[in-house]
Structures are given as C-alpha cells and as structure tokens.
Amino acid sequence: SGFMGAGKTTVGRRLAARLERPFFDLDEVIEKESGLALEEFFRSKGEAAFRDAERTTLRRLLADNQTSVIALGGGTVTNRALRHELVDRTTIVTLTAEARTIETRVKGTKRPLLNDAPPSRIGELLSARSAAYNEAHLTISTDDREPDDVADVIAQSLSRDPVLVALGEKSYLVDFTQGDENVLPDRIAALLPSKIVYVSDSNLERATESALFESLAALAIESTEVILPHGEKQKSVVNVQAIWDVALGFGIDRESIIVAAGGGVIGDLGGFAAATLLRGIRYVYAPTSLVAMVDSSVGGKTALHHTAGKNLVGVFHQPSSVVVDYARLLTLPAREVASGLSELVKLALVDDEELFTLLEANAEKIAGKLSEGALEILAPLVRRAIELKARSVRDDERDEGERLRLNYGHTVGHALEAHGDFRLHRHGEAVAIGLLRELALGVSLGVTPQIALDRTEALLRKLGLKTEVKKEELAAAWHFARADKKRARETIRMPLVTSVGASRIEPLTMDRIKTAFVVA
C-alpha cells in the first residue's frame, strides 16, 4: 500500500520474485478486465465506480487463497471496511515517500487524481490518507532507497507476524516471542527515544534478576528504573507519583518513553504515568502475566483504584508497542495461570465460540503451572485472544459501544475485588465468579440459554477456578457496584451473552443488576 509514486508496483514485483509467489498490480488487473485505462475509467465512469471495481477485484484476488503479493491502488485503503479486511487477512506494508519525491516520480505520467491539479494536491491527499496508511504491519520510506533494498527489508520482516491494533495515527503492533530477549530492545530502539524510564515491580525483578532492564544497556540510551511494590493494591496515585518523581528528576522530554514490564498493575501505572507526564509521552508495554497478555496489553485503558472502587480514575492512552514473551508464562504459579485463563474464557464466551470449544477440549492440559507442552497449546490461544481484543479496540477505542462486551463478568468481578480490598481475590478469580453471576442474570432475563451457564461453569472448574462465593460476601460487594464507572444515572449498559460466542449490549437498571449479587 501507499501513495502513487511510492514504488508499490516496482517493489511488489521484486518482492514476489524473492518469495517465488504470484504478483498482481490491482490497477493493472482492473484495466485489463474493464478494457479501460485508469484515466479513461475515471473520466467515463467516475471515481465511485472505480472504487467499487477496486473492492470487488481485490476481494476476488484474496478469495483465491494463494499466497501472493498485491500492489494496491493509492486510494484502496481509504475504504475503512476494506482496509480492516486486509488487516485481518493479510500483511500490509505501507511504502512512504516525501511529497517532493512523489512529485518527481509522477511527473509526466497520467494520474487521474492529479491531472490539472496544483502541486499542493499531493500534500493534501497525503494528509487526508495519513491515518489509513498508518494502519499497516510495516511502514518503509522509499526516499533515497533502491527497490531491491526495500524488497529485502520486507522479505526479512515477514517472519515477525505481529498483530496490528489499527487505530489510524495511533496504530501499533503486538509482537510475540518465546524467550528472545532481543525483541523488546529492538522495538524500543525503533522508536528512537531520547531517554528511557523502565517501570517494573519487585516480584518480576527478583524473578529475572533485573535481566530485562539490563538488556536495555545495549541500546546505549540514557535509562533509569523505577521498581514498585507488587500487588493489585499498589495501583494507586502514590505509586504514579513515584514514577513522576523519578522521570522528571531524570530530565525526560517529549521524545522520552516509559517501558512498563510486568502484570496489569504495572501496565496501568506505567501507562497512566506516560499519559500524564508532559501531557503525554510514549510508552512500551511488556506484559508478563497471562491476565495482562490477554486482557490489558491491548486497548490503552490505564487506571488507578480509589477507595470508592476499582479503576475509577483513569485515561485512555495507547502504547506505541507491545511485546508478548510467552516464556514469561512458564514462571507463573498455578493460581496466576488460572486467573489469566478466566479472561480467556470471557473473551471466548462473548465473541468466539471456536475459542471456547478449544478451551473446553484442552482445559486439563493448560490448567495449573504450565509446562513447555502446555505452553505450546496455550500460546496460539493467547494470540487469538489478542486478535479479538485488537478488533474490538479498533472498532470502539473508547469503550462506547461493542467493546463494552469485553467488560462481561467485570461489574460483579470488580465489586468483589474492591470489597476484598484487592487482597481476597485475584482479578481473574473475581471475574470467574462475575461471569457466572452475570450469566445467571442473563438466564433470568430470558436472554442467555441455560446451557451457556452450564458449559461455562464446567469449564471454569476444569481450569482450577472457584465457581461459588459466600452469599454474604456477594451481597456486601453490591455497594461497590454502585460506583461502577459504566453507570449512567440508574442504568448500566451491560453485556449479555445470547449464546456461547455471541453477546449484545443492553441497558439495565441498577435494581435489575442487583439481582446478580443475590444468591438464593
């Protein structure tokens, strides 16, 4: 992908030759099949008709199910739905070039959108398409670079296979590794930071003997570290203040970054600090717990706890890069693994029946402390969960619509956590109870089939999670649900499961929701 004159056709042909795969130039295919040159097509039928032909032709090429290289038209990815089809089904490489380079390259050629246009038209189109072009798995400038060099870079990068969180100018990649400690420094180096503030917790530092922080030394970038106490209770303004103090004392600037390495608490603290320092600097997240990988690594939610409840003070601030190292999961105790598996069940329950079925089939193999064999089964499930989360975030970044489905089990779960002062239940344990209570609520409303509740309860038990809580504790937790951040007056837009792998959002009154906190 990329603007006209960026080199898509030239580079695409050379890349296809290296990969020994078919090559298609989308514009050329349309010209051949329509019998019209591009300029004539635009003149006789108009741009709207061309875009229709573009979509139809591209979808047919993709449906052929062969690995190929396709050079898109300059405006192909401006169609949001089509662009996101490409995000889900292909690897998108955006070639870029400065406006002056493009002007030189297209001079004397026939370009329907530039004919008789002033020189400023190139800059206007580049600006208008910038967000769409940014939604790519790889972006390469072709200014002053030979096509063969660009093709080589692309070919070498294809093994990386990241998940793209497509958010226009705020797009970022989630990279995966298993024990390669060079990946995180490489992703940090690509951001060209002026300084690095590394944030982690005492548990991780003991487990790794500071290896993660020490791996940054090879970057030869000024770095400092902030080591915070471990535990959910630590997600407070006191610990954000500690990051602020170190970062500002270190002399950070707008090109500095925070690197948050740890579980969900560290991700929230590091992300919140990054969002607020100097009115916003970049951050990189290296989640090390299963809960963090499948739940909080993607989406940019950063929040702190308050005495009134969980995650009530926060902002949306997307990371610049996420690195998931599956090898970290081998260090987790069984209870932490179970907590993370609860979040996997939630995602499957509301959005992916196939994932739910896979969890049922493999529950005994992935429950408990993980072995190498169990990790081999679990890793693709983690990636699938992250792909699901990335799609929800791109379609609803600020939790105002369909992304609310990912809060399933959390109205009850967060209330239980807060009632227990964040010590009684791990996050995933509370969510497991929340899933069952909210499924029961759905059953009582006639929305959720009983079989969904029965299958979920059986699966959670197989994964080593508690499925019951004392009714007195549940009733007492209701007080904290009243402060739920999703509440608007006396209603909450609640996700409700309609079948395993499917859900919808429905506004429910607080009185109706209260029944989820009552056990007969």
Short mmCIF file of C-alpha atoms in Angstrom, two decimals:
data_model
loop_
_atom_site.label_atom_id
_atom_site.label_comp_id
_atom_site.label_asym_id
_atom_site.label_seq_id
_atom_site.Cartn_x
_atom_site.Cartn_y
_atom_site.Cartn_z
CA SER A 1 0.00 0.00 0.00
CA GLY A 2 0.97 3.63 -0.24
CA PHE A 3 0.57 6.82 -2.25
CA MET A 4 1.02 6.96 -6.00
CA GLY A 5 4.70 7.08 -6.88
CA ALA A 6 5.79 5.46 -3.60
CA GLY A 7 7.07 2.42 -5.51
CA LYS A 8 4.37 -0.19 -4.86
CA THR A 9 4.48 -1.89 -8.26
CA THR A 10 8.25 -1.89 -8.62
CA VAL A 11 8.89 -3.13 -5.10
CA GLY A 12 5.98 -5.56 -5.26
CA ARG A 13 7.32 -7.29 -8.38
CA ARG A 14 10.76 -7.72 -6.82
CA LEU A 15 9.33 -8.96 -3.54
CA ALA A 16 7.17 -11.52 -5.36
CA ALA A 17 10.23 -12.75 -7.25
CA ARG A 18 12.16 -13.21 -3.99
CA LEU A 19 9.25 -15.08 -2.41
CA GLU A 20 8.54 -17.03 -5.61
CA ARG A 21 4.89 -16.02 -5.41
CA PRO A 22 2.41 -14.56 -7.92
CA PHE A 23 2.25 -10.79 -8.25
CA PHE A 24 -0.80 -8.67 -9.03
CA ASP A 25 -1.00 -4.94 -9.60
CA LEU A 26 -4.59 -4.09 -8.69
CA ASP A 27 -4.81 -1.15 -11.10
CA GLU A 28 -3.45 -3.25 -13.95
CA VAL A 29 -5.94 -6.06 -13.25
CA ILE A 30 -8.83 -3.57 -13.34
CA GLU A 31 -7.56 -2.02 -16.56
CA LYS A 32 -7.25 -5.43 -18.23
CA GLU A 33 -10.66 -6.66 -17.12
CA SER A 34 -12.52 -3.42 -17.90
CA GLY A 35 -10.68 -2.70 -21.15
CA LEU A 36 -10.22 0.88 -19.96
CA ALA A 37 -7.09 2.75 -18.98
CA LEU A 38 -7.32 4.17 -15.46
CA GLU A 39 -7.65 7.73 -16.67
CA GLU A 40 -10.44 6.75 -19.07
CA PHE A 41 -12.21 4.73 -16.35
CA PHE A 42 -12.24 7.75 -14.02
CA ARG A 43 -13.37 10.08 -16.81
CA SER A 44 -16.16 7.89 -18.18
CA LYS A 45 -17.46 6.17 -15.04
CA GLY A 46 -16.24 8.31 -12.15
CA GLU A 47 -14.21 7.61 -9.03
CA ALA A 48 -17.09 5.94 -7.15
CA ALA A 49 -17.43 3.29 -9.87
CA PHE A 50 -13.67 2.74 -9.82
CA ARG A 51 -13.70 2.21 -6.04
CA ASP A 52 -16.48 -0.36 -6.44
CA ALA A 53 -14.44 -2.22 -9.07
CA GLU A 54 -11.40 -1.97 -6.82
CA ARG A 55 -13.18 -3.60 -3.88
CA THR A 56 -14.72 -6.35 -5.98
CA THR A 57 -11.47 -7.19 -7.73
CA LEU A 58 -9.39 -7.19 -4.56
CA ARG A 59 -11.83 -9.43 -2.69
CA ARG A 60 -11.74 -11.89 -5.58
CA LEU A 61 -7.94 -11.97 -5.52
CA LEU A 62 -7.97 -12.57 -1.78
CA ALA A 63 -10.57 -15.34 -2.13
CA ASP A 64 -8.20 -17.33 -4.36
CA ASN A 65 -6.44 -18.44 -1.14
CA GLN A 66 -2.97 -18.35 -2.63
CA THR A 67 -0.04 -16.60 -1.05
CA SER A 68 0.67 -13.68 -3.35
CA VAL A 69 1.94 -10.12 -3.45
CA ILE A 70 -0.62 -7.47 -4.38
CA ALA A 71 0.20 -3.83 -5.15
CA LEU A 72 -2.85 -1.79 -4.16
CA GLY A 73 -4.03 1.43 -5.71
CA GLY A 74 -3.09 4.59 -3.86
CA GLY A 75 -6.61 5.04 -2.52
CA THR A 76 -7.59 1.42 -1.91
CA VAL A 77 -7.12 1.50 1.86
CA THR A 78 -9.15 4.68 2.29
CA ASN A 79 -12.21 2.43 2.48
CA ARG A 80 -12.33 1.55 6.19
CA ALA A 81 -14.18 -1.76 5.89
CA LEU A 82 -11.91 -2.98 3.11
CA ARG A 83 -8.81 -1.82 4.97
CA HIS A 84 -9.80 -3.80 8.06
CA GLU A 85 -10.45 -6.88 5.94
CA LEU A 86 -6.86 -6.53 4.79
CA VAL A 87 -5.65 -6.04 8.37
CA ASP A 88 -7.32 -9.32 9.38
CA ARG A 89 -6.35 -11.39 6.34
CA THR A 90 -3.01 -10.09 5.06
CA THR A 91 0.25 -8.43 5.95
CA ILE A 92 0.01 -4.77 4.94
CA VAL A 93 3.21 -2.95 4.03
CA THR A 94 2.92 0.81 3.53
CA LEU A 95 5.55 2.46 1.34
CA THR A 96 6.02 6.15 2.03
CA ALA A 97 7.81 8.99 0.27
CA GLU A 98 8.08 12.75 0.73
CA ALA A 99 5.78 14.93 -1.36
CA ARG A 100 8.72 16.30 -3.37
CA THR A 101 9.89 12.75 -4.16
CA ILE A 102 6.42 11.78 -5.32
CA GLU A 103 6.13 14.91 -7.45
CA THR A 104 9.37 14.00 -9.24
CA ARG A 105 8.36 10.36 -9.75
CA VAL A 106 4.87 11.03 -11.17
CA LYS A 107 5.85 13.96 -13.37
CA GLY A 108 4.85 13.25 -16.96
CA THR A 109 2.64 10.25 -16.04
CA LYS A 110 -1.14 10.08 -16.22
CA ARG A 111 -2.66 10.18 -12.74
CA PRO A 112 -6.45 10.74 -12.65
CA LEU A 113 -6.44 12.40 -9.23
CA LEU A 114 -3.56 14.76 -10.10
CA ASN A 115 -4.45 15.84 -13.63
CA ASP A 116 -4.74 19.64 -13.80
CA ALA A 117 -4.31 19.84 -10.03
CA PRO A 118 -1.95 22.35 -8.35
CA PRO A 119 1.29 21.00 -6.79
CA SER A 120 -0.29 21.31 -3.34
CA ARG A 121 -2.72 18.50 -4.23
CA ILE A 122 -0.14 15.82 -3.41
CA GLY A 123 0.31 17.17 0.10
CA GLU A 124 -3.45 17.45 0.60
CA LEU A 125 -4.03 13.83 -0.42
CA LEU A 126 -1.13 12.58 1.70
CA SER A 127 -2.55 14.38 4.72
CA ALA A 128 -6.08 13.07 4.09
CA ARG A 129 -4.84 9.48 3.78
CA SER A 130 -2.26 9.55 6.55
CA ALA A 131 -4.39 7.76 9.17
CA ALA A 132 -5.33 4.99 6.71
CA TYR A 133 -1.73 4.48 5.61
CA ASN A 134 -0.65 4.23 9.25
CA GLU A 135 -2.75 1.10 9.72
CA ALA A 136 0.00 -1.22 8.47
CA HIS A 137 2.11 -4.09 9.78
CA LEU A 138 5.23 -2.48 8.35
CA THR A 139 6.00 1.03 7.09
CA ILE A 140 9.06 1.77 4.97
CA SER A 141 10.25 5.02 3.41
CA THR A 142 11.37 4.65 -0.19
CA ASP A 143 13.08 8.06 -0.31
CA ASP A 144 16.69 7.54 -1.44
CA ARG A 145 16.37 3.73 -1.25
CA GLU A 146 16.71 1.22 -4.04
CA PRO A 147 13.67 -1.01 -4.74
CA ASP A 148 15.77 -4.15 -4.18
CA ASP A 149 16.75 -2.89 -0.72
CA VAL A 150 13.12 -2.18 0.19
CA ALA A 151 12.05 -5.63 -1.07
CA ASP A 152 14.78 -7.25 1.04
CA VAL A 153 13.61 -5.44 4.19
CA ILE A 154 10.05 -6.59 3.62
CA ALA A 155 11.07 -10.20 2.93
CA GLN A 156 13.15 -10.32 6.10
CA SER A 157 10.32 -8.86 8.20
CA LEU A 158 7.64 -11.36 7.19
CA SER A 159 8.60 -13.87 9.89
CA ARG A 160 7.75 -11.26 12.55
CA ASP A 161 3.97 -11.79 12.12
CA PRO A 162 2.67 -9.25 14.68
CA VAL A 163 -0.94 -8.38 15.49
CA LEU A 164 -1.86 -4.89 14.29
CA VAL A 165 -4.03 -2.70 16.51
CA ALA A 166 -5.43 -0.47 13.77
CA LEU A 167 -6.16 2.97 15.21
CA GLY A 168 -5.13 5.39 12.48
CA GLU A 169 -2.29 7.62 13.66
CA LYS A 170 -2.28 5.75 17.00
CA SER A 171 -1.83 2.30 15.43
CA TYR A 172 0.69 -0.08 17.00
CA LEU A 173 1.90 -3.66 16.81
CA VAL A 174 1.84 -6.52 19.28
CA ASP A 175 4.95 -8.67 18.77
CA PHE A 176 5.35 -12.24 20.01
CA THR A 177 8.42 -14.13 21.11
CA GLN A 178 9.36 -17.04 23.31
CA GLY A 179 12.47 -16.25 25.27
CA ASP A 180 14.21 -13.95 22.77
CA GLU A 181 15.26 -11.03 24.95
CA ASN A 182 16.40 -9.01 21.93
CA VAL A 183 12.85 -8.35 20.75
CA LEU A 184 11.94 -5.79 23.41
CA PRO A 185 15.15 -3.73 22.98
CA ASP A 186 14.70 -3.84 19.19
CA ARG A 187 11.15 -2.47 19.41
CA ILE A 188 12.28 0.24 21.80
CA ALA A 189 15.19 1.21 19.55
CA ALA A 190 12.82 1.59 16.58
CA LEU A 191 11.04 4.39 18.47
CA LEU A 192 14.30 6.42 18.70
CA PRO A 193 13.71 7.54 22.30
CA SER A 194 15.82 10.25 23.87
CA LYS A 195 15.62 8.61 27.33
CA ILE A 196 14.02 5.51 28.85
CA VAL A 197 12.22 5.21 32.18
CA TYR A 198 11.85 1.50 32.98
CA VAL A 199 9.00 0.62 35.36
CA SER A 200 8.60 -2.82 36.92
CA ASP A 201 7.74 -4.46 40.24
CA SER A 202 9.76 -6.23 42.92
CA ASN A 203 8.47 -9.72 42.06
CA LEU A 204 9.49 -9.55 38.41
CA GLU A 205 12.85 -8.07 39.22
CA ARG A 206 13.61 -10.91 41.61
CA ALA A 207 12.47 -13.48 39.06
CA THR A 208 14.57 -12.05 36.23
CA GLU A 209 17.47 -10.72 38.31
CA SER A 210 16.96 -7.37 36.53
CA ALA A 211 17.71 -9.04 33.18
CA LEU A 212 15.02 -7.06 31.37
CA PHE A 213 16.38 -3.71 32.47
CA GLU A 214 19.95 -4.80 31.85
CA SER A 215 19.03 -5.85 28.30
CA LEU A 216 18.36 -2.18 27.53
CA ALA A 217 22.00 -1.30 28.20
CA ALA A 218 22.96 -2.43 24.67
CA LEU A 219 20.82 0.40 23.28
CA ALA A 220 23.23 3.00 24.65
CA ILE A 221 20.28 5.23 25.56
CA GLU A 222 20.15 7.01 28.91
CA SER A 223 17.93 4.87 31.15
CA THR A 224 16.68 4.78 34.71
CA GLU A 225 14.40 2.37 36.53
CA VAL A 226 11.50 2.55 38.98
CA ILE A 227 10.82 -0.65 40.95
CA LEU A 228 7.42 -0.64 42.66
CA PRO A 229 5.88 -2.98 45.24
CA HIS A 230 3.96 -5.97 43.87
CA GLY A 231 0.21 -6.42 44.08
CA GLU A 232 -3.18 -5.13 42.93
CA LYS A 233 -3.38 -2.84 45.96
CA GLN A 234 -0.43 -0.87 44.56
CA LYS A 235 -2.46 0.62 41.70
CA SER A 236 -2.62 3.99 43.44
CA VAL A 237 -1.67 7.61 42.91
CA VAL A 238 1.18 7.13 45.42
CA ASN A 239 2.98 4.82 43.02
CA VAL A 240 2.25 7.01 39.99
CA GLN A 241 3.80 9.84 41.99
CA ALA A 242 6.91 7.70 42.40
CA ILE A 243 7.17 7.32 38.60
CA TRP A 244 6.54 11.04 38.06
CA ASP A 245 9.26 11.96 40.56
CA VAL A 246 11.89 9.68 39.03
CA ALA A 247 11.02 10.61 35.43
CA LEU A 248 11.01 14.37 35.99
CA GLY A 249 14.14 14.18 38.12
CA PHE A 250 15.78 12.23 35.28
CA GLY A 251 15.06 15.13 32.93
CA ILE A 252 12.71 13.43 30.46
CA ASP A 253 11.48 15.27 27.38
CA ARG A 254 8.72 14.71 24.82
CA GLU A 255 10.84 12.12 22.98
CA SER A 256 11.41 10.01 26.10
CA ILE A 257 9.47 6.80 26.67
CA ILE A 258 8.29 4.70 29.57
CA VAL A 259 8.84 0.95 29.35
CA ALA A 260 6.38 -0.91 31.58
CA ALA A 261 7.37 -4.54 32.22
CA GLY A 262 5.08 -6.57 34.45
CA GLY A 263 1.48 -7.57 35.02
CA GLY A 264 -1.65 -5.50 34.65
CA VAL A 265 -0.87 -3.28 37.63
CA ILE A 266 2.47 -2.19 36.19
CA GLY A 267 0.87 -1.73 32.78
CA ASP A 268 -1.73 0.61 34.26
CA LEU A 269 0.75 2.53 36.40
CA GLY A 270 3.27 2.94 33.57
CA GLY A 271 0.58 3.83 31.03
CA PHE A 272 -1.11 6.33 33.36
CA ALA A 273 2.21 7.97 34.14
CA ALA A 274 3.04 8.18 30.42
CA ALA A 275 -0.37 9.72 29.68
CA THR A 276 0.10 12.44 32.27
CA LEU A 277 3.82 13.26 32.11
CA LEU A 278 4.42 16.36 29.96
CA ARG A 279 0.76 15.98 28.87
CA GLY A 280 1.59 12.66 27.25
CA ILE A 281 4.70 10.73 26.25
CA ARG A 282 5.03 7.33 24.56
CA TYR A 283 5.22 4.01 26.34
CA VAL A 284 6.04 0.39 25.53
CA TYR A 285 4.35 -2.45 27.37
CA ALA A 286 5.88 -5.87 28.05
CA PRO A 287 3.10 -7.84 29.81
CA THR A 288 4.44 -10.73 31.88
CA SER A 289 1.26 -12.27 33.33
CA LEU A 290 -1.41 -14.20 31.45
CA VAL A 291 -4.11 -11.77 32.61
CA ALA A 292 -2.10 -8.84 31.26
CA MET A 293 -1.37 -10.54 27.94
CA VAL A 294 -4.97 -11.44 27.10
CA ASP A 295 -6.73 -8.52 28.78
CA SER A 296 -4.83 -5.30 29.38
CA SER A 297 -1.94 -5.45 26.89
CA VAL A 298 -4.16 -4.02 24.13
CA GLY A 299 -6.57 -1.12 24.29
CA GLY A 300 -4.89 1.74 26.13
CA LYS A 301 -7.01 1.62 29.28
CA THR A 302 -4.96 2.96 32.18
CA ALA A 303 -6.49 3.47 35.60
CA LEU A 304 -5.94 3.70 39.34
CA HIS A 305 -8.07 2.41 42.19
CA HIS A 306 -9.96 4.66 44.59
CA THR A 307 -11.48 3.86 47.96
CA ALA A 308 -14.87 4.02 46.19
CA GLY A 309 -13.96 1.20 43.81
CA LYS A 310 -11.70 -0.27 41.16
CA ASN A 311 -10.26 1.62 38.17
CA LEU A 312 -12.29 4.77 38.84
CA VAL A 313 -9.52 7.24 37.95
CA GLY A 314 -8.01 6.77 34.52
CA VAL A 315 -7.43 7.79 30.92
CA PHE A 316 -7.16 6.13 27.51
CA HIS A 317 -3.54 6.21 26.32
CA GLN A 318 -2.47 3.71 23.67
CA PRO A 319 1.02 2.17 23.86
CA SER A 320 3.46 2.63 20.99
CA SER A 321 4.45 -1.03 21.04
CA VAL A 322 3.61 -4.23 22.92
CA VAL A 323 5.91 -7.25 23.28
CA VAL A 324 4.44 -10.56 24.48
CA ASP A 325 7.03 -13.11 25.59
CA TYR A 326 5.30 -16.47 26.08
CA ALA A 327 8.29 -17.73 28.06
CA ARG A 328 7.22 -15.49 30.98
CA LEU A 329 4.15 -17.69 31.43
CA LEU A 330 6.35 -20.64 32.46
CA THR A 331 7.34 -18.74 35.63
CA LEU A 332 3.75 -18.17 36.83
CA PRO A 333 2.29 -20.13 39.75
CA ALA A 334 -0.86 -22.15 39.07
CA ARG A 335 -3.13 -19.58 40.69
CA GLU A 336 -1.89 -16.83 38.34
CA VAL A 337 -2.36 -19.10 35.33
CA ALA A 338 -5.94 -19.82 36.35
CA SER A 339 -6.61 -16.12 36.81
CA GLY A 340 -5.48 -15.43 33.25
CA LEU A 341 -7.45 -18.35 31.84
CA SER A 342 -10.59 -16.76 33.27
CA GLU A 343 -10.07 -13.77 30.99
CA LEU A 344 -9.60 -16.13 28.04
CA VAL A 345 -12.93 -17.75 28.87
CA LYS A 346 -14.57 -14.31 28.99
CA LEU A 347 -13.32 -13.35 25.53
CA ALA A 348 -14.41 -16.67 24.07
CA LEU A 349 -17.79 -16.53 25.77
CA VAL A 350 -18.74 -13.13 24.35
CA ASP A 351 -17.08 -13.28 20.94
CA ASP A 352 -15.66 -16.62 19.74
CA GLU A 353 -17.39 -19.98 20.08
CA GLU A 354 -14.48 -21.77 18.40
CA LEU A 355 -12.06 -20.45 21.03
CA PHE A 356 -14.46 -21.53 23.78
CA THR A 357 -14.59 -25.05 22.31
CA LEU A 358 -10.80 -25.18 22.13
CA LEU A 359 -10.58 -24.19 25.78
CA GLU A 360 -13.05 -26.95 26.69
CA ALA A 361 -11.03 -29.52 24.71
CA ASN A 362 -7.71 -28.52 26.27
CA ALA A 363 -8.72 -27.41 29.77
CA GLU A 364 -6.94 -30.20 31.67
CA LYS A 365 -3.78 -29.71 29.60
CA ILE A 366 -3.40 -25.98 30.30
CA ALA A 367 -4.65 -25.86 33.90
CA GLY A 368 -2.13 -25.49 36.72
CA LYS A 369 1.51 -24.47 36.47
CA LEU A 370 2.45 -24.54 32.81
CA SER A 371 4.87 -26.98 31.23
CA GLU A 372 6.56 -26.49 27.84
CA GLY A 373 3.95 -28.78 26.29
CA ALA A 374 1.07 -26.87 27.85
CA LEU A 375 2.56 -23.59 26.66
CA GLU A 376 2.64 -24.91 23.11
CA ILE A 377 -1.13 -25.42 23.34
CA LEU A 378 -1.81 -22.16 25.16
CA ALA A 379 0.30 -19.77 23.04
CA PRO A 380 -1.97 -19.77 19.95
CA LEU A 381 -5.00 -19.28 22.20
CA VAL A 382 -3.35 -16.22 23.74
CA ARG A 383 -2.63 -14.84 20.28
CA ARG A 384 -6.24 -15.46 19.24
CA ALA A 385 -7.47 -13.58 22.32
CA ILE A 386 -5.22 -10.63 21.47
CA GLU A 387 -6.52 -10.61 17.89
CA LEU A 388 -10.10 -10.47 19.21
CA LYS A 389 -9.22 -7.65 21.59
CA ALA A 390 -7.44 -5.71 18.82
CA ARG A 391 -10.54 -5.87 16.62
CA SER A 392 -12.80 -4.65 19.43
CA VAL A 393 -10.45 -1.77 20.21
CA ARG A 394 -10.11 -0.62 16.60
CA ASP A 395 -13.91 -0.55 16.24
CA ASP A 396 -14.60 1.11 19.60
CA GLU A 397 -11.47 2.61 21.10
CA ARG A 398 -13.14 4.42 23.97
CA ASP A 399 -15.50 1.71 25.24
CA GLU A 400 -18.65 3.41 24.00
CA GLY A 401 -20.21 0.56 22.03
CA GLU A 402 -19.33 -3.03 21.15
CA ARG A 403 -16.11 -3.01 23.17
CA LEU A 404 -18.34 -2.94 26.27
CA ARG A 405 -18.87 -6.66 25.67
CA LEU A 406 -15.33 -7.22 26.95
CA ASN A 407 -16.49 -5.98 30.36
CA TYR A 408 -18.54 -9.15 30.79
CA GLY A 409 -18.21 -10.50 34.33
CA HIS A 410 -16.47 -7.33 35.44
CA THR A 411 -19.39 -5.49 37.05
CA VAL A 412 -19.62 -8.24 39.64
CA GLY A 413 -15.92 -9.11 39.48
CA HIS A 414 -14.63 -5.60 40.14
CA ALA A 415 -17.07 -5.18 43.01
CA LEU A 416 -15.80 -8.38 44.62
CA GLU A 417 -12.19 -7.24 44.23
CA ALA A 418 -12.88 -3.86 45.79
CA HIS A 419 -14.89 -5.39 48.64
CA GLY A 420 -11.95 -7.69 49.40
CA ASP A 421 -9.60 -4.69 49.42
CA PHE A 422 -7.86 -6.24 46.37
CA ARG A 423 -6.39 -8.97 48.56
CA LEU A 424 -9.11 -11.62 48.81
CA HIS A 425 -9.44 -12.45 45.08
CA ARG A 426 -7.08 -12.27 42.12
CA HIS A 427 -8.59 -10.34 39.23
CA GLY A 428 -9.35 -13.41 37.13
CA GLU A 429 -10.79 -15.26 40.12
CA ALA A 430 -13.25 -12.44 40.76
CA VAL A 431 -14.08 -12.29 37.04
CA ALA A 432 -14.82 -16.04 37.03
CA ILE A 433 -17.45 -15.53 39.73
CA GLY A 434 -18.65 -12.47 37.84
CA LEU A 435 -19.09 -14.46 34.64
CA LEU A 436 -21.33 -16.97 36.35
CA ARG A 437 -23.38 -14.37 38.23
CA GLU A 438 -23.91 -12.30 35.07
CA LEU A 439 -24.76 -15.42 33.07
CA ALA A 440 -27.35 -16.24 35.72
CA LEU A 441 -28.68 -12.71 35.35
CA GLY A 442 -28.98 -13.24 31.61
CA VAL A 443 -30.79 -16.54 32.16
CA SER A 444 -33.28 -14.82 34.48
CA LEU A 445 -33.93 -12.19 31.81
CA GLY A 446 -34.59 -14.85 29.19
CA VAL A 447 -31.61 -13.67 27.09
CA THR A 448 -28.98 -16.27 27.99
CA PRO A 449 -29.59 -20.01 27.44
CA GLN A 450 -29.01 -22.22 30.48
CA ILE A 451 -26.53 -24.33 28.51
CA ALA A 452 -24.16 -21.34 28.24
CA LEU A 453 -24.12 -21.05 32.03
CA ASP A 454 -23.66 -24.80 32.49
CA ARG A 455 -20.80 -25.06 29.98
CA THR A 456 -19.02 -22.03 31.43
CA GLU A 457 -19.28 -23.30 34.99
CA ALA A 458 -17.90 -26.70 33.97
CA LEU A 459 -15.03 -25.10 32.04
CA LEU A 460 -14.04 -22.76 34.87
CA ARG A 461 -13.90 -25.70 37.27
CA LYS A 462 -11.69 -27.68 34.90
CA LEU A 463 -9.35 -24.68 34.73
CA GLY A 464 -9.00 -24.64 38.51
CA LEU A 465 -11.21 -21.64 39.30
CA LYS A 466 -13.75 -21.28 42.09
CA THR A 467 -17.32 -21.04 40.88
CA GLU A 468 -19.00 -20.02 44.14
CA VAL A 469 -18.62 -17.29 46.73
CA LYS A 470 -20.34 -16.79 50.08
CA LYS A 471 -23.67 -15.09 49.58
CA GLU A 472 -22.86 -12.61 52.37
CA GLU A 473 -19.70 -11.51 50.56
CA LEU A 474 -21.55 -11.14 47.27
CA ALA A 475 -24.30 -9.07 48.90
CA ALA A 476 -21.74 -6.82 50.58
CA ALA A 477 -19.92 -6.26 47.28
CA TRP A 478 -23.06 -4.62 45.82
CA HIS A 479 -22.04 -1.34 47.47
CA PHE A 480 -19.02 -1.12 45.14
CA ALA A 481 -21.08 -1.91 42.03
CA ARG A 482 -22.98 1.30 42.68
CA ALA A 483 -19.75 3.14 41.82
CA ASP A 484 -19.18 1.21 38.57
CA LYS A 485 -17.58 3.53 36.01
CA LYS A 486 -20.06 2.41 33.33
CA ARG A 487 -23.06 3.64 35.30
CA ALA A 488 -25.15 6.47 33.83
CA ARG A 489 -27.73 7.65 36.36
CA GLU A 490 -29.55 4.47 37.38
CA THR A 491 -28.56 2.24 34.46
CA ILE A 492 -25.50 0.39 33.20
CA ARG A 493 -25.08 -0.72 29.60
CA MET A 494 -24.47 -4.38 30.37
CA PRO A 495 -23.17 -7.07 28.02
CA LEU A 496 -25.43 -10.12 27.94
CA VAL A 497 -24.48 -13.48 26.43
CA THR A 498 -27.03 -14.67 23.85
CA SER A 499 -25.21 -17.95 23.13
CA VAL A 500 -21.69 -19.25 23.64
CA GLY A 501 -19.53 -16.96 21.49
CA ALA A 502 -22.18 -14.26 20.99
CA SER A 503 -23.37 -11.30 23.06
CA ARG A 504 -25.14 -7.97 22.92
CA ILE A 505 -25.30 -4.75 24.94
CA GLU A 506 -28.46 -3.87 26.84
CA PRO A 507 -29.16 -1.07 29.34
CA LEU A 508 -30.21 -2.49 32.70
CA THR A 509 -31.40 -0.66 35.78
CA MET A 510 -29.33 -0.88 38.93
CA ASP A 511 -32.22 -2.69 40.63
CA ARG A 512 -32.13 -5.36 37.93
CA ILE A 513 -28.34 -5.69 38.13
CA LYS A 514 -28.57 -6.03 41.92
CA THR A 515 -30.15 -9.45 41.45
CA ALA A 516 -26.76 -10.71 40.23
CA PHE A 517 -25.46 -10.06 43.75
CA VAL A 518 -28.14 -12.15 45.41
CA VAL A 519 -27.86 -15.93 45.84
CA ALA A 520 -31.00 -17.73 46.95
#
